[in-house]
Coordinates of C-alpha atoms in Angstrom, one line a residue:
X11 CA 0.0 0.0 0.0
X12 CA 1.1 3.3 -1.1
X13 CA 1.5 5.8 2.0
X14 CA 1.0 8.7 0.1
X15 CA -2.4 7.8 -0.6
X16 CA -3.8 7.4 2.7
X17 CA -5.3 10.6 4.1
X18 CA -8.1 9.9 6.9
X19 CA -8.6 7.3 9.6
X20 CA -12.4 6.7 9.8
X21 CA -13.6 4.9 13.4
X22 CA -17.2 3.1 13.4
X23 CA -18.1 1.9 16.4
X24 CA -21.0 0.0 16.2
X25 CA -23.7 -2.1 18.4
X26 CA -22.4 -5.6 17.2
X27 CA -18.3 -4.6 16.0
X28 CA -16.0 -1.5 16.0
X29 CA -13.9 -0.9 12.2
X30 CA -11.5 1.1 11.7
X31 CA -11.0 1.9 8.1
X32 CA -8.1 4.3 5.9
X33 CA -9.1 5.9 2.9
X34 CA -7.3 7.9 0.7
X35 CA -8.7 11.5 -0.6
X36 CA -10.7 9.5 -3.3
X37 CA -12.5 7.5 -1.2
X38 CA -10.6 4.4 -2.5
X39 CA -10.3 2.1 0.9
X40 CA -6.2 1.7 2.0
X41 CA -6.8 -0.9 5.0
X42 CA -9.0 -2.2 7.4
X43 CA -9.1 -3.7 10.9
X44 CA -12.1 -5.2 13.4
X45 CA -13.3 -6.3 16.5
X46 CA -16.2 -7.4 18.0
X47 CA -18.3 -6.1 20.3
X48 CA -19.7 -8.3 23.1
X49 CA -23.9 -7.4 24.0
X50 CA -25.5 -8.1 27.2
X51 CA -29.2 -8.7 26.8
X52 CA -30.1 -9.3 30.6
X53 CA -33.8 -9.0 29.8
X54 CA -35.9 -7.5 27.6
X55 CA -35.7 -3.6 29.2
X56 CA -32.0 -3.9 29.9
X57 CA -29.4 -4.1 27.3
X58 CA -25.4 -3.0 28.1
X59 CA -22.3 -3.0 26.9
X60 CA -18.6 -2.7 28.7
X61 CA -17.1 0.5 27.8
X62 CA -13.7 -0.3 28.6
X63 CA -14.1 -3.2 26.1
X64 CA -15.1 -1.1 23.5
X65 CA -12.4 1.8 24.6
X66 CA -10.0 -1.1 24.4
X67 CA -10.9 -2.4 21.1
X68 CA -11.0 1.4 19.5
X69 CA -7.4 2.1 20.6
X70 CA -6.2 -1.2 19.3
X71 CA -7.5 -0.9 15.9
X72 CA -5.7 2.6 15.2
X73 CA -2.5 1.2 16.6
X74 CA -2.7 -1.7 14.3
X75 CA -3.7 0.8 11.2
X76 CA -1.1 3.0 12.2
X77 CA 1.2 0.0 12.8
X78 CA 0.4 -0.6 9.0
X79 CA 1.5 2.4 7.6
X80 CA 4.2 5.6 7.9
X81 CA 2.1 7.5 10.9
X82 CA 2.6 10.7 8.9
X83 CA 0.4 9.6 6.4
X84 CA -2.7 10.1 8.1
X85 CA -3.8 13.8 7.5
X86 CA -6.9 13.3 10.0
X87 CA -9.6 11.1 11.5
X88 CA -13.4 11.2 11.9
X89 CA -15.5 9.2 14.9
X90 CA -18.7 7.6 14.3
X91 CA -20.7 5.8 17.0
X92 CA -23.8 4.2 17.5
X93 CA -26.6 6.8 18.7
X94 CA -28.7 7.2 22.4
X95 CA -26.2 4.7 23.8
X96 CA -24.8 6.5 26.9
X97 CA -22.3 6.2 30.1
X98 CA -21.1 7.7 33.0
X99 CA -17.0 8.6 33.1
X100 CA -14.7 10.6 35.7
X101 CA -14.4 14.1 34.3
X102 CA -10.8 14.4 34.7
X103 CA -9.1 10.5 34.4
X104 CA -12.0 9.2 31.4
X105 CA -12.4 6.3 33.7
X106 CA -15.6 4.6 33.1
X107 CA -17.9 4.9 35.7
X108 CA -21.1 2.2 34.6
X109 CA -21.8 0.5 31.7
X110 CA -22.8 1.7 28.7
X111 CA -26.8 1.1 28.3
X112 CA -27.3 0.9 25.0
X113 CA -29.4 2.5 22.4
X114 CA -31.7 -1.0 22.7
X115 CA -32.2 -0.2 26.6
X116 CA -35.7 0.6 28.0
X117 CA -35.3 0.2 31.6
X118 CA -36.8 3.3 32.4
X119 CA -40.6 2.9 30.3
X120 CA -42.6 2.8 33.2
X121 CA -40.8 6.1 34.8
X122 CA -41.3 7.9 31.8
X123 CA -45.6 7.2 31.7
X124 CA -44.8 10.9 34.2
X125 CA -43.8 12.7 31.5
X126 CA -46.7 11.7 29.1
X127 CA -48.3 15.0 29.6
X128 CA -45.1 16.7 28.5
X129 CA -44.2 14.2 25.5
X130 CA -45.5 17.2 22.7
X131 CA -43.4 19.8 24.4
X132 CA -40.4 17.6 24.8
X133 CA -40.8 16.8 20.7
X134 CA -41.4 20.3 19.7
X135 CA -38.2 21.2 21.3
X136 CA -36.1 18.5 20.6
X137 CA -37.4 16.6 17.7
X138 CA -38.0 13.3 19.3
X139 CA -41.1 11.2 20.6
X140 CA -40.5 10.4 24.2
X141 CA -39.1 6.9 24.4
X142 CA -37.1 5.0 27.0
X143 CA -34.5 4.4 23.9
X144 CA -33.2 8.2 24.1
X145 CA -30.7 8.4 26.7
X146 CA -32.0 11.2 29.2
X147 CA -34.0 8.7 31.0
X148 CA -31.0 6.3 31.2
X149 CA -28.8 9.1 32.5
X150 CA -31.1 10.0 35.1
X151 CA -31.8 6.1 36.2
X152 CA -27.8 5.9 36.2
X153 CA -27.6 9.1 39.0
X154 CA -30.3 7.3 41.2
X155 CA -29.1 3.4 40.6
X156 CA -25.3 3.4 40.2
X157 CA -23.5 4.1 43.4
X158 CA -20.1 5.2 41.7
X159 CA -22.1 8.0 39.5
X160 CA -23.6 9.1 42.8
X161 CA -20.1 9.8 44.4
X162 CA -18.6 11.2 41.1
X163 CA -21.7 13.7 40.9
X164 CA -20.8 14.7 44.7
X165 CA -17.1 15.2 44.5
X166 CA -17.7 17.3 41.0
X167 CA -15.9 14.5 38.8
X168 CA -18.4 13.0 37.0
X169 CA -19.1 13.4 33.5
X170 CA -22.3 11.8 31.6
X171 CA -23.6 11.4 28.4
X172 CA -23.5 10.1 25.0
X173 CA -20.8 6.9 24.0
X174 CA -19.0 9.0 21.5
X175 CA -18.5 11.7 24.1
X176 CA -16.8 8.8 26.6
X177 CA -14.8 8.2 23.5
X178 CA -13.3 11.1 22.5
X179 CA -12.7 11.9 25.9
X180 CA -10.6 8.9 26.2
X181 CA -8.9 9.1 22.9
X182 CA -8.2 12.6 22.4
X183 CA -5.1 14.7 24.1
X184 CA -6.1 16.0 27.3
X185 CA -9.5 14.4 28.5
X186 CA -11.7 16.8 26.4
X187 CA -15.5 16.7 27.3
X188 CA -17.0 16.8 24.3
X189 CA -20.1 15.8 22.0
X190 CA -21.0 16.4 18.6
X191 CA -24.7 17.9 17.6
X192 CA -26.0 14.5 16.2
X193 CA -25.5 12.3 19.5
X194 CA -25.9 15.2 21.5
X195 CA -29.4 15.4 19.9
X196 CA -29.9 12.0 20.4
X197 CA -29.5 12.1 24.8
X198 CA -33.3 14.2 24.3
X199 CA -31.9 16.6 26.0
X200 CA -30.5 19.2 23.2
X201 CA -33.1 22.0 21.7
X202 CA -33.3 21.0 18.1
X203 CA -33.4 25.1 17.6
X204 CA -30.2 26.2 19.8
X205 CA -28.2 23.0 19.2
X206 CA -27.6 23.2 22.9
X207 CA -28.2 21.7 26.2
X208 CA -32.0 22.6 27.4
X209 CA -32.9 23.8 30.4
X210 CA -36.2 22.6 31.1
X211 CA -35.4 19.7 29.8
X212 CA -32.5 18.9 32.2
X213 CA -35.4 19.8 34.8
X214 CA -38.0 17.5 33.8
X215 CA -35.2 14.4 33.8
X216 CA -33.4 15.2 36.7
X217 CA -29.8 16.3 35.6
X218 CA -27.3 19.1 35.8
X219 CA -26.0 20.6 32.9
X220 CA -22.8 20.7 34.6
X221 CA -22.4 16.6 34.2
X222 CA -22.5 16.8 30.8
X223 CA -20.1 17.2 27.9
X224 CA -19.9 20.6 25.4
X225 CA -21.8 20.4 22.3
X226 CA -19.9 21.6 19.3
X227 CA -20.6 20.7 15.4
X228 CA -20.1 17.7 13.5
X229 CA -17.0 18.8 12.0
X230 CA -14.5 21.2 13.6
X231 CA -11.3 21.1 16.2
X232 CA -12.3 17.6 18.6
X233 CA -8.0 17.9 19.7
X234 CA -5.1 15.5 18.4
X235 CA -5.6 11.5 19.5
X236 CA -3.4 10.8 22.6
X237 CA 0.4 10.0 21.5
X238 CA -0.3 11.3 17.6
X239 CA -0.2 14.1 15.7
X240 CA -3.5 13.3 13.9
X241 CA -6.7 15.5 14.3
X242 CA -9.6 14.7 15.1
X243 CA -11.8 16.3 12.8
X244 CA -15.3 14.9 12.8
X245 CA -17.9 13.2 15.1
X246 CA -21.4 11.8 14.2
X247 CA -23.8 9.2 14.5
X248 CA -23.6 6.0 12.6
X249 CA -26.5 6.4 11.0
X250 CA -26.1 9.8 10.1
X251 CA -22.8 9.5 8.8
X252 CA -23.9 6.5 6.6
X253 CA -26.1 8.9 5.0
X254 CA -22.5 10.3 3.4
X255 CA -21.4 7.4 1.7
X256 CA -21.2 8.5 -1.8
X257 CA -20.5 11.8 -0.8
X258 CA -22.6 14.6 -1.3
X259 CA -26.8 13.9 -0.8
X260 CA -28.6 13.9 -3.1
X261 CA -32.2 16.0 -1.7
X262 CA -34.2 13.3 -4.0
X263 CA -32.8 10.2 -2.4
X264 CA -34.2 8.1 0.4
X265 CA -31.7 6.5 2.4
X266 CA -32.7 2.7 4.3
X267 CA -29.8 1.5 6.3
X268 CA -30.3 -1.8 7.8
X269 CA -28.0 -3.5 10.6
X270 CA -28.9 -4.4 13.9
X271 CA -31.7 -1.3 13.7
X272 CA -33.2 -0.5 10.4
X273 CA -33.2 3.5 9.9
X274 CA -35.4 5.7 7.0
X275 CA -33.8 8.9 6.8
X276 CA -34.9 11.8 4.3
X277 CA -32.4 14.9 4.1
X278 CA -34.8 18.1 4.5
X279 CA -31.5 20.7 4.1
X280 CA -31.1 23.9 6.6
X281 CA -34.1 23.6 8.7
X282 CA -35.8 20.4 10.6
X283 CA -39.0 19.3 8.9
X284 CA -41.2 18.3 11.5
X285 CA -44.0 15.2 11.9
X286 CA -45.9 13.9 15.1
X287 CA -44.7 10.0 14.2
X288 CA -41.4 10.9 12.7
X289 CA -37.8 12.0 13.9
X290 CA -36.0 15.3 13.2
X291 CA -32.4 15.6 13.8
X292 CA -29.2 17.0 12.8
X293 CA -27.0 15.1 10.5
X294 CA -24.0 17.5 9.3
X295 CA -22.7 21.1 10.9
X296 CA -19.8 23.1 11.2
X297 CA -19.3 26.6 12.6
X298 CA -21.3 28.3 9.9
X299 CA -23.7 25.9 9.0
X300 CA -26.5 23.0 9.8
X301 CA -28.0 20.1 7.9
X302 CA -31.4 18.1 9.0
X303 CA -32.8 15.1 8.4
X304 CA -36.6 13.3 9.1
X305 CA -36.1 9.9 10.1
X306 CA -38.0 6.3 10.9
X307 CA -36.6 4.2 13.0
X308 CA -37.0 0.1 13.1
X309 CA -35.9 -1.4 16.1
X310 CA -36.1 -5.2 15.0
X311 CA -33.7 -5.8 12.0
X312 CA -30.8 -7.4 12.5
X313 CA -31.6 -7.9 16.0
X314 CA -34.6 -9.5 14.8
X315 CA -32.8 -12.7 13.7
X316 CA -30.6 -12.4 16.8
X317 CA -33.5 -13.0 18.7
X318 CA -34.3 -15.6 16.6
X319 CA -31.3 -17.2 16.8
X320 CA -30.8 -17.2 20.5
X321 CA -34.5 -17.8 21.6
X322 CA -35.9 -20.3 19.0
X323 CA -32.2 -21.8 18.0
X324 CA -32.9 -21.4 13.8
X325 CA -29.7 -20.5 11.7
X326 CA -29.6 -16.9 10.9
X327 CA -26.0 -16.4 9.2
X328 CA -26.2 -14.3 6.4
X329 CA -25.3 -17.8 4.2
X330 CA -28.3 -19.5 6.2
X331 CA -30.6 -16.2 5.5
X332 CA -29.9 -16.2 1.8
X333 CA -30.9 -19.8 1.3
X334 CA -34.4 -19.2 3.3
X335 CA -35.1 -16.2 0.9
X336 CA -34.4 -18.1 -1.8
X337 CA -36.8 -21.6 -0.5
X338 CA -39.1 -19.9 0.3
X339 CA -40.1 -16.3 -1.6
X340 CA -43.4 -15.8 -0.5
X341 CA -43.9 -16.8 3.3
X342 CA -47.4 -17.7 4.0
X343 CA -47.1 -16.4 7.4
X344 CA -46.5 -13.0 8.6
X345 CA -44.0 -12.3 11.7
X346 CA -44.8 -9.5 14.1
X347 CA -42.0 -8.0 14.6
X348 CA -42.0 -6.1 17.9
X349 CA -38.4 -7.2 19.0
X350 CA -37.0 -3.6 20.9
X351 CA -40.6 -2.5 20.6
X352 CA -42.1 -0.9 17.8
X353 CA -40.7 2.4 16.8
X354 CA -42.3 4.9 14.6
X355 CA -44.7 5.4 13.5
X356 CA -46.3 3.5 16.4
X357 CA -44.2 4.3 19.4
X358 CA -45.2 1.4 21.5
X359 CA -43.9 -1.2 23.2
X360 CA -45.7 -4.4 21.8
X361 CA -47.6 -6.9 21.2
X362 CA -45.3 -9.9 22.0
X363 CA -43.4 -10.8 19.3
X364 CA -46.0 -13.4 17.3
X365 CA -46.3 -15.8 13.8
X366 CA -49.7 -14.8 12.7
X367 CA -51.3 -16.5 9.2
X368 CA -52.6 -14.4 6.7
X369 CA -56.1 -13.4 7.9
X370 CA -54.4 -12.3 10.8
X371 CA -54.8 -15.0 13.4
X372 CA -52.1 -16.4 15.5
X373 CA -50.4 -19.5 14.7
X374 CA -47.5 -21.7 16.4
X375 CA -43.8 -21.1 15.4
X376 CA -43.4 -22.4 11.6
X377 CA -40.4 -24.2 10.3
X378 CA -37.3 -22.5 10.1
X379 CA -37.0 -21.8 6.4
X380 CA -40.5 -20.1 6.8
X381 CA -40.2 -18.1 9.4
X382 CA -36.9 -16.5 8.8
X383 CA -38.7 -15.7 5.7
X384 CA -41.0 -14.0 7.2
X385 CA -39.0 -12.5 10.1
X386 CA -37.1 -11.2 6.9
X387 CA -40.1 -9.3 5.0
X388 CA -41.4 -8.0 8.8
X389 CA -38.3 -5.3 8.5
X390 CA -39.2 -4.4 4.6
X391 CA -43.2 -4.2 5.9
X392 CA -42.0 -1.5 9.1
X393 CA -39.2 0.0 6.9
X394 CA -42.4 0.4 4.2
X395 CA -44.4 1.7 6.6
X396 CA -41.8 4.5 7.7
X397 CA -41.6 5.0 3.8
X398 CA -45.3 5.8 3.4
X399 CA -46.1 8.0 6.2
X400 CA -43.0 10.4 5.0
X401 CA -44.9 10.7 1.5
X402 CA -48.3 11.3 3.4
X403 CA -46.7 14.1 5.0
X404 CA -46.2 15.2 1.7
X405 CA -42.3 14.1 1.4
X406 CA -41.0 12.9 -2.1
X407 CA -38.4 10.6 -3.3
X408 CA -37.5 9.5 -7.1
X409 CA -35.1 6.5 -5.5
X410 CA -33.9 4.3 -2.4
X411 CA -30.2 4.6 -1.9
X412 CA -29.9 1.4 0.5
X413 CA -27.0 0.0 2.7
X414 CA -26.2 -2.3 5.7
X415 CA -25.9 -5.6 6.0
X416 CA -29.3 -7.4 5.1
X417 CA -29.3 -4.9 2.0
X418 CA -26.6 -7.5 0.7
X419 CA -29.9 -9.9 -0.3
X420 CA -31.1 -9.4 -3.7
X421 CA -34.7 -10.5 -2.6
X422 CA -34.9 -7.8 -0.1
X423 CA -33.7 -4.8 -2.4
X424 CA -36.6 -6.2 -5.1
X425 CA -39.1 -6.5 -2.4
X426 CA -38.5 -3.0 -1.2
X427 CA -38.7 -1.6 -4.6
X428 CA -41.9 -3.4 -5.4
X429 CA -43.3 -1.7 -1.8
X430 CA -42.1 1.9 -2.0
X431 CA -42.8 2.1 -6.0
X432 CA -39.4 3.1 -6.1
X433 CA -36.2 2.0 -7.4
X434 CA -33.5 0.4 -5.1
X435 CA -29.7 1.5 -6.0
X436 CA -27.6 -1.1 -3.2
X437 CA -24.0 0.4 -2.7
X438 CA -21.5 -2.0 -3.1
X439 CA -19.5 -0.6 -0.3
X440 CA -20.3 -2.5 2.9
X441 CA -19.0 0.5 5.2
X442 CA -21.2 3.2 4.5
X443 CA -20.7 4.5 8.2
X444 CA -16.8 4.4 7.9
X445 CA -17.5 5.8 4.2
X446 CA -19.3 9.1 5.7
X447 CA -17.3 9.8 8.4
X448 CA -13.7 9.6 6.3
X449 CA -15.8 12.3 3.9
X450 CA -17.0 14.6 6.5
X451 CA -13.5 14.8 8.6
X452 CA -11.4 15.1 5.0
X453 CA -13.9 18.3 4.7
X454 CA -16.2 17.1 2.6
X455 CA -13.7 16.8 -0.5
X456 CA -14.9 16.9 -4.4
X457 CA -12.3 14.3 -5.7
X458 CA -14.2 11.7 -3.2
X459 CA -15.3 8.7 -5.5
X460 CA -17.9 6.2 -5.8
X461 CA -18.8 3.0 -7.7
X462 CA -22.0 2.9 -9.0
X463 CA -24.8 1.0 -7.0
X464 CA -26.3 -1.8 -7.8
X465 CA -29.9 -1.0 -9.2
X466 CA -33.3 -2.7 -8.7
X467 CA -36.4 -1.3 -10.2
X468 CA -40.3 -1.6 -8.7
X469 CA -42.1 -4.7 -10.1
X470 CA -45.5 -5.4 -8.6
X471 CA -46.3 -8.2 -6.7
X472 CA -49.8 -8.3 -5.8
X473 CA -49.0 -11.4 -2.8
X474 CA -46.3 -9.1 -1.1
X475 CA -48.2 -6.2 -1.2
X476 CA -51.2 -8.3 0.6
X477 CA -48.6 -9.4 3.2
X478 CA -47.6 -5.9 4.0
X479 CA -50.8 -4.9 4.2
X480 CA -51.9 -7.6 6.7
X481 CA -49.3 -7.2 8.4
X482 CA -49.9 -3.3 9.2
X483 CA -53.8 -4.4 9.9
X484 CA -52.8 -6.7 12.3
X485 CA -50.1 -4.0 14.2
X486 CA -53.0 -1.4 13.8
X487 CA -55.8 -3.3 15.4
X488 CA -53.5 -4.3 18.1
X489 CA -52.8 -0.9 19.0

């Protein structure tokens, strides 16, 4: 590899893995490293994760890239992490002070039926519904439940908040508490408008702005990484950073990203387009400027077949996937997907997840091949369902610009084309996060290339289209 090609460092850390990619200025990918990430599903409200693991595995994949290479060569680097996952760390060592509770983590649903009355004005000013997957209620059950956050929050050490701004804290010069305006946005505690801290907010959860970490934009100054002389020159979201991939957004596009969540997100430019069931959020700033974005969130994609894996023992590689899809093209069973709790545009936690047949009555567990089928076309009908309600609130799109890791399925790109009316252009890169994030910290550069994607274009299939919409009777009559 040619040293004078590489130019950024891009870090993903995400819910299942952590990558560290280098690309050079043309977006041409110089070397690669990962490393899993463990999960600890203790029950179905409480999902964490060991920050030191992942603090661990993050500085060992830049030592290796920059073990691979002539350090010099690496102009910069750009942070992504997964969103609404939060911790607790000393201010002034980094030292993790509780686990993280991931982005999956609801322990704190039945505290949050108090704010009910509140849920419109906590939307209006920050752009999400009120769920116990936002991390303000997780910070706040932290303070009252974790005896080591108590003390730091006495003694004036403690700092709290988002998992990229443990992270940079760690890895950057000089303990720097700092967050970027996407996971910032994502705690429920930052006003949409101000892109800062909120103080009725903080009032309504419980917290102290002083516990938590500086917001500043997306790209600008984060410090140099500990022992290096490489900037770090970006921080954002996973799934806003994916929206980057190619480069530049194009307004028309829709973007579906599907790992272990599956994500809609629609670009809306300088201002935040609001809607009761949707998300609003930033998704690029600097000093001078701000991007938004409307989003849909599915929380049972990837994690779906996780859960089907571990509870009902089927085979849910991606090898063992394909070959279901492939036996079996047109389930005659639905699967009612309600694994994390349904997101938008239901917001609510249930029913249990179910196998219905298709006039909408329960059934027992089918065979393997048919079920993972159907747990398959579940995430197209809620990612469909996202798609719709952004047209009815009278959003456009002429394509689908689709990435993650079920997206590498031909059946489910031709499925979701044959939904959403819409053709499906699949990028061939597999690291769309690492992709965006290398973009945004190079500064957003012209010469950045892309391949062309893969394109599938709408066919109608009148049995899908049944199945879907079954499927959203049955969710709507069990509201």
């Amino acid at each position: 590899m040619g040293d004078a090609r590489v130019s950024v460092l891009a870090i993903d850390q995400g819910t299942q893995s952590t990558r560290a990619i280098l690309f050079d200025t043309a977006g041409n990918r110089v070397a690669a490293a990962r490393r899993p990430v463990a999960l600890d599903r203790i029950d179905r409200w409480r999902v964490e994760q060991d920050g030191e693991e992942i603090l661990a595995g993050v500085r060992d994949l830049i030592a290796q890239l920059r073990g691979a290479i002539t350090a010099d060569a690496i102009a910069t680097a750009g942070l992504a992490t997964q969103r609404s996952s939060v911790i607790a760390w000393n201010r002034l060592t980094g030292e993790p002070l509780s686990p993280v509770l991931s982005w999956q983590d609801r322990r704190e649903h039945a505290w949050l039926e108090h704010l009910q009355p509140r849920a419109r004005a906590i939307q209006r000013i920050t752009g999400l519904r009120l769920t116990p997957h936002y991390g303000a209620s997780k910070l706040r059950w932290l303070l009252r439940h974790n005896s080591r956050v108590q003390q730091a929050a006495d003694k004036g050490t403690l700092a709290m908040g988002p998992l990229a701004a443990f992270l940079v804290a760690n890895l950057v010069e000089g303990h720097p508490c700092l967050v970027d305006h996407a996971n910032a946005s994502r705690t429920q505690l930052m006003n949409l408008q101000t892109a800062q801290w909120d103080a009725q907010l903080l009032e309504w959860f419980g917290l102290e702005r002083q516990w938590l970490p500086r917001i500043q934009p997306i790209r600008c100054d984060y410090g140099k990484l500990s022992g290096t002389a490489i900037p770090l020159s970006a921080v954002n979201g996973d799934q806003t950073a994916a929206l980057f991939a190619q480069g530049a957004i194009r307004p028309s596009d829709l973007h579906v990203n599907l790992g272990t969540g599956g994500f809609v997100l629609k670009p809306t430019g300088g201002s935040p387009v609001r809607h009761a069931a949707l998300l609003a959020g930033p998704c690029d700033s600097s000093d001078g400027e701000r991007s938004f974005l409307i989003e849909g969130t599915v929380n049972g994609a990837g994690a779906a077949l996780r859960w089907a894996h571990k509870s009902l023992g089927f085979e849910t590689s991606p090898q063992a996937v394909a070959h279901c899809l492939a036996s079996c093209p047109a389930p005659q069973a639905l699967f009612i997907n309600s694994i994390g709790g349904l997101g938008s545009p239901w917001w609510r936690d249930g029913p249990d997840p179910h196998w219905c047949d298709l006039e909408g009555a329960r059934v027992e567990t089918p065979g393997e091949t048919v079920a993972v089928a159907a747990i398959m076309e579940s995430v197209l009908f809620l990612v469909t369902r996202n798609i719709r309600t952004m047209f009815d609130a009278g959003l456009s799109a002429d394509g689908i610009l689709i990435s993650g890791g079920l997206s590498n399925h031909d059946s489910v790109c031709r499925k979701l084309a044959a939904l959403a009316g819409l053709p499906v252009r699949r990028l061939h890169q597999p690291e769309a996060t690492a992709r965006g994030i290398a973009w945004l910290a190079l500064g957003r550069p012209a010469s950045w290339r892309s391949s062309e994607p893969q394109a599938f274009l709408p066919q109608t299939d009148n049995g899908l289209q049944q199945r879907y919409d079954r499927f959203v009777a049955v969710l709507e009559r069990q509201g």
